[in-house]
Short mmCIF file of C-alpha atoms in Angstrom, two decimals:
data_model
loop_
_atom_site.label_atom_id
_atom_site.label_comp_id
_atom_site.label_asym_id
_atom_site.label_seq_id
_atom_site.Cartn_x
_atom_site.Cartn_y
_atom_site.Cartn_z
CA MET A 1 -2.20 185.51 11.67
CA LYS A 2 -2.80 186.33 15.33
CA LEU A 3 -5.20 184.00 17.13
CA VAL A 4 -6.79 184.55 20.53
CA THR A 5 -9.17 182.87 22.90
CA TYR A 6 -11.91 185.15 24.19
CA ALA A 7 -14.71 184.76 26.73
CA ALA A 8 -18.09 184.26 25.05
CA ARG A 9 -21.49 183.55 26.59
CA SER A 10 -21.22 179.93 25.52
CA GLY A 11 -17.66 179.59 26.86
CA PRO A 12 -14.18 180.22 25.45
CA ARG A 13 -14.06 180.84 21.69
CA VAL A 14 -11.25 181.12 19.16
CA GLY A 15 -10.88 184.50 17.54
CA VAL A 16 -8.69 186.25 14.98
CA LEU A 17 -6.97 189.43 16.15
CA ARG A 18 -6.85 192.10 13.45
CA ALA A 19 -5.47 195.45 14.60
CA ASP A 20 -7.56 196.20 17.70
CA HIS A 21 -10.50 194.05 16.66
CA VAL A 22 -11.35 190.41 17.35
CA LEU A 23 -13.29 188.41 14.78
CA ASP A 24 -14.81 185.08 15.68
CA ALA A 25 -12.97 182.26 13.87
CA GLY A 26 -16.14 180.28 13.24
CA PHE A 27 -14.90 177.21 15.11
CA ASP A 28 -16.88 175.35 17.77
CA GLY A 29 -14.06 174.17 20.01
CA ASP A 30 -11.10 175.37 22.03
CA MET A 31 -7.69 176.44 20.72
CA VAL A 32 -6.08 173.02 21.09
CA ALA A 33 -8.90 171.43 19.08
CA PHE A 34 -8.54 174.22 16.53
CA ILE A 35 -4.81 173.53 16.16
CA GLU A 36 -5.37 169.79 15.96
CA ALA A 37 -8.17 170.04 13.40
CA GLY A 38 -6.38 172.55 11.22
CA PRO A 39 -9.63 174.07 9.89
CA PRO A 40 -9.70 177.12 7.63
CA VAL A 41 -10.27 180.38 9.48
CA ALA A 42 -13.46 182.20 8.60
CA ALA A 43 -12.53 184.97 6.18
CA ARG A 44 -15.24 187.30 7.44
CA GLY A 45 -16.08 186.22 10.97
CA ASP A 46 -18.39 188.26 13.16
CA ALA A 47 -16.75 191.10 15.09
CA VAL A 48 -16.69 190.55 18.86
CA SER A 49 -17.89 193.47 20.96
CA SER A 50 -15.57 194.37 23.89
CA PRO A 51 -13.79 190.99 23.94
CA ARG A 52 -12.14 189.79 27.14
CA LEU A 53 -9.05 187.83 26.19
CA LEU A 54 -8.20 184.64 28.03
CA ALA A 55 -4.99 182.63 27.87
CA PRO A 56 -4.72 181.70 24.18
CA LEU A 57 -4.80 178.00 25.05
CA ARG A 58 -4.83 175.54 27.88
CA PRO A 59 -1.70 173.60 26.92
CA ARG A 60 -1.66 169.85 26.78
CA SER A 61 1.70 170.12 28.50
CA LEU A 62 4.26 172.74 29.47
CA ARG A 63 7.99 172.21 28.98
CA ASP A 64 10.39 174.97 29.93
CA PHE A 65 13.95 174.99 28.65
CA LEU A 66 17.03 177.10 29.42
CA ALA A 67 18.14 178.62 26.14
CA PHE A 68 19.72 181.94 27.16
CA GLU A 69 23.27 181.83 28.51
CA GLY A 70 23.09 185.48 29.54
CA HIS A 71 20.18 184.76 31.86
CA LEU A 72 21.88 181.73 33.36
CA LYS A 73 25.03 183.65 34.16
CA GLY A 74 23.10 186.27 36.11
CA ALA A 75 20.48 183.98 37.61
CA TYR A 76 22.81 181.23 38.73
CA ARG A 77 25.01 183.80 40.39
CA GLY A 78 21.94 184.93 42.34
CA LEU A 79 21.11 181.34 43.25
CA GLY A 80 24.68 180.51 44.29
CA ARG A 81 25.26 178.07 41.41
CA GLU A 82 27.45 177.73 38.33
CA ILE A 83 26.43 176.80 34.80
CA PRO A 84 27.19 173.09 34.35
CA ALA A 85 29.26 172.16 31.31
CA GLU A 86 26.49 169.81 30.15
CA TRP A 87 24.14 172.75 29.59
CA TYR A 88 25.99 173.73 26.42
CA ASP A 89 25.18 170.35 24.85
CA VAL A 90 21.80 169.40 26.33
CA PRO A 91 18.57 171.40 25.88
CA ALA A 92 17.31 170.29 29.28
CA TYR A 93 13.83 171.14 30.50
CA TYR A 94 11.39 170.80 33.38
CA LYS A 95 7.63 170.27 33.17
CA GLY A 96 4.96 172.68 34.38
CA LEU A 97 1.29 172.22 35.19
CA PRO A 98 -1.22 173.24 32.49
CA ASP A 99 -3.94 173.97 35.05
CA THR A 100 -1.85 176.81 36.51
CA VAL A 101 -2.10 178.86 33.30
CA ILE A 102 -3.84 182.24 33.33
CA GLY A 103 -4.11 184.92 30.64
CA PRO A 104 -3.48 188.60 29.98
CA ASP A 105 -4.75 191.50 32.08
CA VAL A 106 -5.65 189.37 35.09
CA GLU A 107 -4.20 189.66 38.57
CA VAL A 108 -1.30 187.31 39.30
CA PRO A 109 -1.81 185.49 42.62
CA TRP A 110 1.02 185.93 45.14
CA PRO A 111 1.32 182.70 47.15
CA ALA A 112 1.60 183.07 50.92
CA TYR A 113 4.77 180.99 51.19
CA THR A 114 7.14 183.27 49.27
CA ASP A 115 8.61 186.71 49.92
CA GLN A 116 10.48 186.94 46.58
CA LEU A 117 8.07 186.76 43.67
CA ASP A 118 9.76 187.11 40.28
CA HIS A 119 8.71 187.40 36.65
CA GLU A 120 10.40 185.63 33.73
CA LEU A 121 10.27 186.85 30.13
CA GLU A 122 10.04 183.96 27.68
CA LEU A 123 9.06 183.13 24.12
CA ALA A 124 6.97 179.99 23.78
CA ALA A 125 6.41 177.73 20.77
CA VAL A 126 3.17 175.77 20.34
CA ILE A 127 3.39 172.34 18.75
CA GLY A 128 1.11 172.03 15.73
CA ARG A 129 1.05 168.34 14.78
CA ARG A 130 1.59 164.86 16.15
CA VAL A 131 5.28 163.94 15.80
CA ARG A 132 7.89 161.56 17.19
CA ASP A 133 11.67 161.24 16.76
CA VAL A 134 11.85 164.52 14.85
CA ALA A 135 15.08 165.31 13.03
CA ARG A 136 16.48 168.71 13.92
CA GLN A 137 16.19 169.93 10.33
CA ASP A 138 12.49 169.07 10.30
CA ALA A 139 11.62 170.40 13.75
CA ALA A 140 10.62 173.94 12.76
CA SER A 141 7.80 172.56 10.61
CA CYS A 142 6.22 171.10 13.77
CA ILE A 143 5.54 174.55 15.25
CA PHE A 144 2.05 175.98 14.88
CA GLY A 145 2.85 179.37 16.34
CA TYR A 146 4.36 181.43 19.12
CA THR A 147 3.18 183.26 22.23
CA ILE A 148 4.65 185.00 25.28
CA TRP A 149 5.15 183.17 28.56
CA ASN A 150 5.58 184.76 31.99
CA ASP A 151 7.00 181.88 34.02
CA LEU A 152 6.67 183.23 37.55
CA SER A 153 9.01 182.01 40.28
CA ALA A 154 9.25 182.02 44.06
CA ARG A 155 12.99 182.66 44.28
CA ASP A 156 13.48 182.10 48.00
CA VAL A 157 11.77 178.73 47.65
CA GLN A 158 13.85 177.94 44.57
CA ARG A 159 17.07 178.43 46.55
CA TYR A 160 15.76 176.09 49.24
CA GLU A 161 14.66 173.37 46.81
CA GLY A 162 17.65 173.60 44.47
CA PRO A 163 20.18 171.49 46.40
CA ILE A 164 17.84 168.48 46.27
CA GLY A 165 18.45 168.29 42.52
CA LEU A 166 14.96 167.41 41.28
CA GLY A 167 14.27 170.79 39.72
CA PRO A 168 11.65 173.36 40.75
CA GLY A 169 8.60 172.24 42.68
CA LYS A 170 6.71 174.75 44.78
CA ALA A 171 9.05 177.42 43.42
CA LYS A 172 6.98 177.19 40.25
CA ASP A 173 3.70 175.50 41.12
CA TRP A 174 0.74 177.48 42.38
CA ASP A 175 -2.57 178.59 40.87
CA GLY A 176 -1.76 181.31 38.35
CA SER A 177 2.00 180.77 38.25
CA ASN A 178 2.15 180.61 34.44
CA VAL A 179 0.81 183.37 32.22
CA LEU A 180 0.42 182.97 28.45
CA GLY A 181 -0.71 185.49 25.86
CA PRO A 182 -1.98 187.73 24.63
CA CYS A 183 -2.22 185.78 21.36
CA ILE A 184 -0.64 183.06 19.25
CA VAL A 185 1.10 184.28 16.11
CA THR A 186 1.19 181.55 13.48
CA ALA A 187 4.67 180.39 12.53
CA ASP A 188 4.38 181.63 8.96
CA GLU A 189 4.16 185.22 10.23
CA PHE A 190 6.81 185.21 12.96
CA ASP A 191 10.61 185.19 12.74
CA ALA A 192 11.90 183.49 15.88
CA SER A 193 15.54 184.03 14.95
CA ALA A 194 15.92 187.67 15.98
CA ALA A 195 12.81 189.04 17.71
CA ARG A 196 13.36 191.82 20.23
CA MET A 197 12.21 191.08 23.78
CA ALA A 198 11.65 193.45 26.69
CA VAL A 199 10.23 193.59 30.21
CA ARG A 200 8.84 196.68 31.89
CA VAL A 201 7.63 197.06 35.46
CA ASN A 202 5.35 200.05 36.10
CA GLY A 203 6.53 201.46 32.78
CA GLU A 204 10.23 201.27 33.67
CA MET A 205 12.47 199.16 31.45
CA TRP A 206 14.00 196.35 33.50
CA GLY A 207 15.51 194.25 30.74
CA GLN A 208 15.94 193.86 26.98
CA SER A 209 17.13 190.93 24.90
CA SER A 210 16.62 189.16 21.58
CA THR A 211 15.85 185.63 20.49
CA ALA A 212 19.11 185.85 18.53
CA GLU A 213 20.83 185.26 21.89
CA MET A 214 19.32 181.78 22.32
CA HIS A 215 22.02 179.09 22.57
CA HIS A 216 19.49 176.28 22.06
CA SER A 217 16.95 176.77 19.26
CA PHE A 218 13.36 175.52 19.29
CA ALA A 219 14.49 172.97 16.70
CA ASP A 220 17.03 171.68 19.23
CA MET A 221 14.35 171.48 21.89
CA ILE A 222 11.81 169.66 19.75
CA ALA A 223 14.33 167.15 18.41
CA TYR A 224 15.55 166.41 21.93
CA ALA A 225 12.13 166.15 23.60
CA SER A 226 10.66 163.97 20.82
CA ARG A 227 13.21 161.18 21.17
CA SER A 228 11.12 158.01 21.56
CA LEU A 229 8.23 160.24 22.63
CA THR A 230 5.16 161.45 20.76
CA LEU A 231 4.46 165.18 20.89
CA HIS A 232 0.91 166.37 20.37
CA PRO A 233 -0.75 169.53 19.04
CA GLY A 234 -1.16 172.10 21.78
CA GLU A 235 1.98 171.27 23.76
CA VAL A 236 3.99 174.35 24.72
CA PHE A 237 7.78 174.71 24.72
CA GLY A 238 9.30 177.69 26.55
CA SER A 239 12.59 179.30 25.61
CA GLY A 240 13.60 179.85 29.20
CA THR A 241 14.14 183.35 30.51
CA ALA A 242 15.73 185.92 28.22
CA ALA A 243 18.85 187.70 29.40
CA GLY A 244 17.75 190.46 31.75
CA GLY A 245 14.26 189.02 31.76
CA SER A 246 13.97 188.41 35.50
CA GLY A 247 14.38 190.39 38.69
CA LEU A 248 16.78 187.77 40.04
CA GLU A 249 19.46 188.97 37.63
CA LEU A 250 19.06 192.55 38.86
CA ASP A 251 18.33 191.88 42.54
CA ARG A 252 15.06 193.72 42.03
CA TRP A 253 11.84 192.19 43.27
CA LEU A 254 8.19 192.56 42.45
CA ARG A 255 5.81 194.28 44.85
CA GLU A 256 2.07 194.14 45.33
CA GLY A 257 0.30 196.17 42.68
CA ASP A 258 3.19 196.20 40.20
CA VAL A 259 2.21 196.15 36.53
CA VAL A 260 4.45 193.77 34.58
CA GLU A 261 4.61 194.03 30.79
CA LEU A 262 6.43 191.44 28.72
CA GLU A 263 6.88 192.34 25.06
CA VAL A 264 8.06 190.27 22.12
CA GLU A 265 8.40 191.91 18.74
CA GLY A 266 5.82 190.55 16.34
CA ILE A 267 3.55 189.15 19.05
CA GLY A 268 2.60 192.02 21.34
CA VAL A 269 2.51 192.79 25.06
CA LEU A 270 1.51 190.44 27.86
CA ARG A 271 0.38 192.62 30.76
CA ASN A 272 -0.55 191.60 34.30
CA THR A 273 -0.86 193.18 37.73
CA ILE A 274 0.74 191.53 40.76
CA GLY A 275 -1.80 190.72 43.47
CA ARG A 276 -1.52 190.97 47.23
CA LYS A 277 0.44 188.36 49.10
CA GLY A 278 -1.80 185.57 50.34
CA ALA A 279 -2.50 185.09 54.02
#
């Protein structure tokens, strides 16, 4: 099942995406509450006329991992770094800011302090139940569904911050720096083991990959992150950028007005236009 959040007169509502139509899910609450409550979806909800899709959820938290070796080889070369040996054993992550999340078909803000704005093609898993100290073999059952994540980056700032060793700060944090959507596909209808992934800019293919190339699985990530820590419904785990999923790897950079399309087989296309650089 594909679930969306759409703009209604009363505020954001949960909907069911069927072909090109959105049906109201019959739930009075946001997507995180929907996931947490686990209510049945209305079998014959009312059709929504000309729905405007929002980000499918405002996450309780954002964790972004580094699962694709192919991306790291290209990206770290562009950042003047080498892949540390520990990466092969540790599904390390950094934390993002939920309030920076925007949705499909909206303009991506270009912050004034960067000249190298970059996209990042990622698959994201949404936690579906409250768990702690999850065994790896049980971790997949904790996933409610999957969506697409465009984890935007200010690459020139990232190079400057990197030597400090605390991870990305302003290289990742500005209003609108994380895009999720266009929907959440429930885990029972999505195969995360070998989904094709692609990124196009202005219709031109910039990169293609597959989730089969992930070194760390979502089970690895969940088991690692849940050590002595409770995870809650509505938390989002990112795969990290797919191989070829960023301009950094190609030395190609976004420009004002570019249309970026991130596609994951079985989920759909997350499309956004790049805005003008801020003053």
